[in-house]
Amino acid sequence: RRVEGERHPETLQVARNMASALPDSYQLDSAEQLYLKTLKTETEVYGPDDERTLWTMRRLAALYYTVGRFQDSADYYRRVLASRRHTLGNEHEYTISGIRRLTGSLISLRQFDEARTLQSEMVETLSRLHGQDDQRTVNAIVTQFHVSRASGGA
């Protein structure tokens, strides 16, 4: 089957690249619209769990975070994380990275209970995979401490 035009993989790659460049030139509305259009097409062409679709979704979440739309950011990061858990498992580095990104949005939303739960999961996973002295584990522990302090605990 031949794919042409807007649904062609190379066309979608170019759209992703263009959307990534637009925020650097402060064309945030254009970037959002291009990400949304590309995401819709990629979901139809590749499916919702395809790496290309998830990349676009993650970049859209990052754009929303950058402009202070933390709820939109968290919503997209949740979708990416759910897909990562389903396709890669809880211990894959992309899943752990998804937890880190979602936690950042949740902290900005002051949703500390969920952020604390995710951060604890990440610390446990990184400790088990890499040990307590690994820099990734240490960074997660530091973030866990900051989440706890921000929410009134310590």
C-alpha positions as a Markdown table, in Angstrom:
| # | Residue | x | y | z |
|---|---|---|---|---|
| 1 | Arg | 0.0 | 0.0 | 0.0 |
| 2 | Arg | 1.4 | 3.4 | -1.0 |
| 3 | Val | 1.1 | 6.4 | 1.4 |
| 4 | Glu | 1.4 | 9.9 | -0.1 |
| 5 | Gly | 0.9 | 13.5 | 0.9 |
| 6 | Glu | 0.2 | 14.4 | 4.5 |
| 7 | Arg | 0.1 | 10.8 | 5.7 |
| 8 | His | 3.5 | 9.9 | 4.3 |
| 9 | Pro | 6.1 | 9.1 | 7.0 |
| 10 | Glu | 8.6 | 11.6 | 5.7 |
| 11 | Thr | 5.9 | 14.3 | 5.6 |
| 12 | Leu | 5.1 | 13.6 | 9.2 |
| 13 | Gln | 8.7 | 13.7 | 10.2 |
| 14 | Val | 9.1 | 17.1 | 8.5 |
| 15 | Ala | 6.0 | 18.3 | 10.4 |
| 16 | Arg | 7.4 | 17.1 | 13.7 |
| 17 | Asn | 10.7 | 18.8 | 13.0 |
| 18 | Met | 9.0 | 22.1 | 12.0 |
| 19 | Ala | 6.8 | 22.1 | 15.1 |
| 20 | Ser | 9.9 | 21.6 | 17.2 |
| 21 | Ala | 11.6 | 24.6 | 15.7 |
| 22 | Leu | 8.7 | 27.0 | 16.0 |
| 23 | Pro | 8.9 | 27.5 | 19.8 |
| 24 | Asp | 12.5 | 28.6 | 19.4 |
| 25 | Ser | 11.3 | 31.5 | 17.2 |
| 26 | Tyr | 8.4 | 32.3 | 19.7 |
| 27 | Gln | 5.7 | 31.0 | 17.3 |
| 28 | Leu | 4.0 | 29.0 | 20.0 |
| 29 | Asp | 0.5 | 29.1 | 18.6 |
| 30 | Ser | 1.8 | 27.8 | 15.3 |
| 31 | Ala | 3.8 | 25.1 | 17.0 |
| 32 | Glu | 0.8 | 24.0 | 19.0 |
| 33 | Gln | -1.4 | 23.8 | 15.9 |
| 34 | Leu | 1.2 | 21.9 | 13.9 |
| 35 | Tyr | 1.8 | 19.4 | 16.8 |
| 36 | Leu | -2.0 | 18.8 | 17.1 |
| 37 | Lys | -2.4 | 18.3 | 13.4 |
| 38 | Thr | 0.6 | 16.0 | 13.3 |
| 39 | Leu | -0.5 | 14.1 | 16.4 |
| 40 | Lys | -3.9 | 13.5 | 14.9 |
| 41 | Thr | -2.5 | 12.1 | 11.6 |
| 42 | Glu | 0.2 | 10.0 | 13.4 |
| 43 | Thr | -2.4 | 8.5 | 15.6 |
| 44 | Glu | -4.4 | 7.5 | 12.6 |
| 45 | Val | -1.4 | 6.3 | 10.5 |
| 46 | Tyr | 0.8 | 4.7 | 13.2 |
| 47 | Gly | -1.5 | 4.2 | 16.2 |
| 48 | Pro | -1.5 | 5.8 | 19.6 |
| 49 | Asp | 1.4 | 3.7 | 21.0 |
| 50 | Asp | 3.9 | 4.2 | 18.2 |
| 51 | Glu | 7.1 | 5.9 | 19.1 |
| 52 | Arg | 6.6 | 8.6 | 16.5 |
| 53 | Thr | 3.2 | 9.4 | 17.9 |
| 54 | Leu | 4.5 | 9.4 | 21.5 |
| 55 | Trp | 7.4 | 11.7 | 20.5 |
| 56 | Thr | 4.9 | 14.3 | 19.1 |
| 57 | Met | 2.7 | 14.0 | 22.2 |
| 58 | Arg | 5.7 | 14.4 | 24.5 |
| 59 | Arg | 6.8 | 17.5 | 22.6 |
| 60 | Leu | 3.3 | 19.0 | 22.8 |
| 61 | Ala | 3.3 | 18.3 | 26.5 |
| 62 | Ala | 6.6 | 20.1 | 26.9 |
| 63 | Leu | 5.3 | 23.1 | 24.9 |
| 64 | Tyr | 2.3 | 23.3 | 27.2 |
| 65 | Tyr | 4.6 | 23.2 | 30.2 |
| 66 | Thr | 6.8 | 25.9 | 28.8 |
| 67 | Val | 3.8 | 28.3 | 28.3 |
| 68 | Gly | 2.4 | 27.5 | 31.7 |
| 69 | Arg | -0.5 | 25.3 | 30.6 |
| 70 | Phe | 0.4 | 22.7 | 33.3 |
| 71 | Gln | -2.9 | 20.9 | 33.2 |
| 72 | Asp | -2.7 | 20.3 | 29.4 |
| 73 | Ser | 0.9 | 19.3 | 29.9 |
| 74 | Ala | 0.1 | 16.8 | 32.6 |
| 75 | Asp | -2.8 | 15.4 | 30.6 |
| 76 | Tyr | -0.5 | 14.6 | 27.6 |
| 77 | Tyr | 2.3 | 13.3 | 29.9 |
| 78 | Arg | -0.2 | 11.0 | 31.5 |
| 79 | Arg | -1.1 | 9.6 | 28.1 |
| 80 | Val | 2.6 | 9.1 | 27.2 |
| 81 | Leu | 3.3 | 7.4 | 30.5 |
| 82 | Ala | 0.3 | 5.1 | 30.3 |
| 83 | Ser | 1.5 | 4.0 | 26.8 |
| 84 | Arg | 5.1 | 3.5 | 28.0 |
| 85 | Arg | 4.0 | 1.4 | 30.9 |
| 86 | His | 1.8 | -0.7 | 28.5 |
| 87 | Thr | 4.4 | -1.2 | 25.8 |
| 88 | Leu | 7.8 | -1.0 | 27.6 |
| 89 | Gly | 7.0 | -1.9 | 31.2 |
| 90 | Asn | 7.6 | 0.1 | 34.4 |
| 91 | Glu | 11.4 | -0.3 | 34.5 |
| 92 | His | 12.3 | 1.0 | 31.0 |
| 93 | Glu | 14.2 | 4.3 | 30.9 |
| 94 | Tyr | 11.5 | 5.9 | 28.8 |
| 95 | Thr | 8.9 | 5.0 | 31.3 |
| 96 | Ile | 11.0 | 6.4 | 34.1 |
| 97 | Ser | 11.6 | 9.6 | 32.1 |
| 98 | Gly | 7.8 | 9.8 | 31.6 |
| 99 | Ile | 7.3 | 9.7 | 35.4 |
| 100 | Arg | 9.9 | 12.5 | 35.8 |
| 101 | Arg | 8.2 | 14.7 | 33.3 |
| 102 | Leu | 4.7 | 14.1 | 34.6 |
| 103 | Thr | 5.9 | 14.8 | 38.2 |
| 104 | Gly | 7.2 | 18.2 | 37.1 |
| 105 | Ser | 3.8 | 19.2 | 35.7 |
| 106 | Leu | 2.0 | 17.9 | 38.8 |
| 107 | Ile | 4.3 | 19.9 | 41.1 |
| 108 | Ser | 3.5 | 23.0 | 39.0 |
| 109 | Leu | -0.2 | 22.2 | 39.5 |
| 110 | Arg | 0.4 | 21.7 | 43.2 |
| 111 | Gln | -0.9 | 18.2 | 43.0 |
| 112 | Phe | 1.6 | 16.9 | 45.5 |
| 113 | Asp | -0.1 | 13.6 | 46.5 |
| 114 | Glu | 0.1 | 12.2 | 43.0 |
| 115 | Ala | 3.6 | 13.8 | 42.5 |
| 116 | Arg | 4.8 | 12.2 | 45.7 |
| 117 | Thr | 3.4 | 8.8 | 44.7 |
| 118 | Leu | 5.1 | 8.8 | 41.3 |
| 119 | Gln | 8.3 | 10.1 | 42.7 |
| 120 | Ser | 8.4 | 7.3 | 45.3 |
| 121 | Glu | 7.8 | 4.8 | 42.6 |
| 122 | Met | 10.7 | 6.3 | 40.6 |
| 123 | Val | 13.1 | 6.2 | 43.6 |
| 124 | Glu | 12.2 | 2.6 | 44.3 |
| 125 | Thr | 12.6 | 1.6 | 40.7 |
| 126 | Leu | 15.9 | 3.4 | 40.2 |
| 127 | Ser | 17.3 | 2.1 | 43.5 |
| 128 | Arg | 16.5 | -1.4 | 42.5 |
| 129 | Leu | 17.9 | -1.0 | 39.0 |
| 130 | His | 21.0 | 1.1 | 39.7 |
| 131 | Gly | 21.5 | 1.3 | 43.4 |
| 132 | Gln | 21.3 | 4.1 | 45.9 |
| 133 | Asp | 24.5 | 5.8 | 44.9 |
| 134 | Asp | 23.7 | 6.1 | 41.2 |
| 135 | Gln | 23.3 | 9.8 | 40.1 |
| 136 | Arg | 19.8 | 9.1 | 38.7 |
| 137 | Thr | 18.7 | 7.6 | 42.0 |
| 138 | Val | 20.2 | 10.5 | 44.0 |
| 139 | Asn | 18.5 | 13.1 | 41.7 |
| 140 | Ala | 15.2 | 11.3 | 42.2 |
| 141 | Ile | 15.6 | 11.3 | 46.0 |
| 142 | Val | 16.4 | 15.0 | 46.0 |
| 143 | Thr | 13.3 | 15.7 | 43.9 |
| 144 | Gln | 11.3 | 13.5 | 46.3 |
| 145 | Phe | 12.5 | 15.6 | 49.2 |
| 146 | His | 11.5 | 18.8 | 47.5 |
| 147 | Val | 8.1 | 17.5 | 46.7 |
| 148 | Ser | 7.6 | 16.5 | 50.3 |
| 149 | Arg | 8.8 | 19.9 | 51.6 |
| 150 | Ala | 6.6 | 21.8 | 49.1 |
| 151 | Ser | 3.5 | 19.9 | 50.2 |
| 152 | Gly | 4.1 | 20.7 | 53.8 |
| 153 | Gly | 5.8 | 17.4 | 54.8 |
| 154 | Ala | 9.5 | 16.8 | 55.4 |
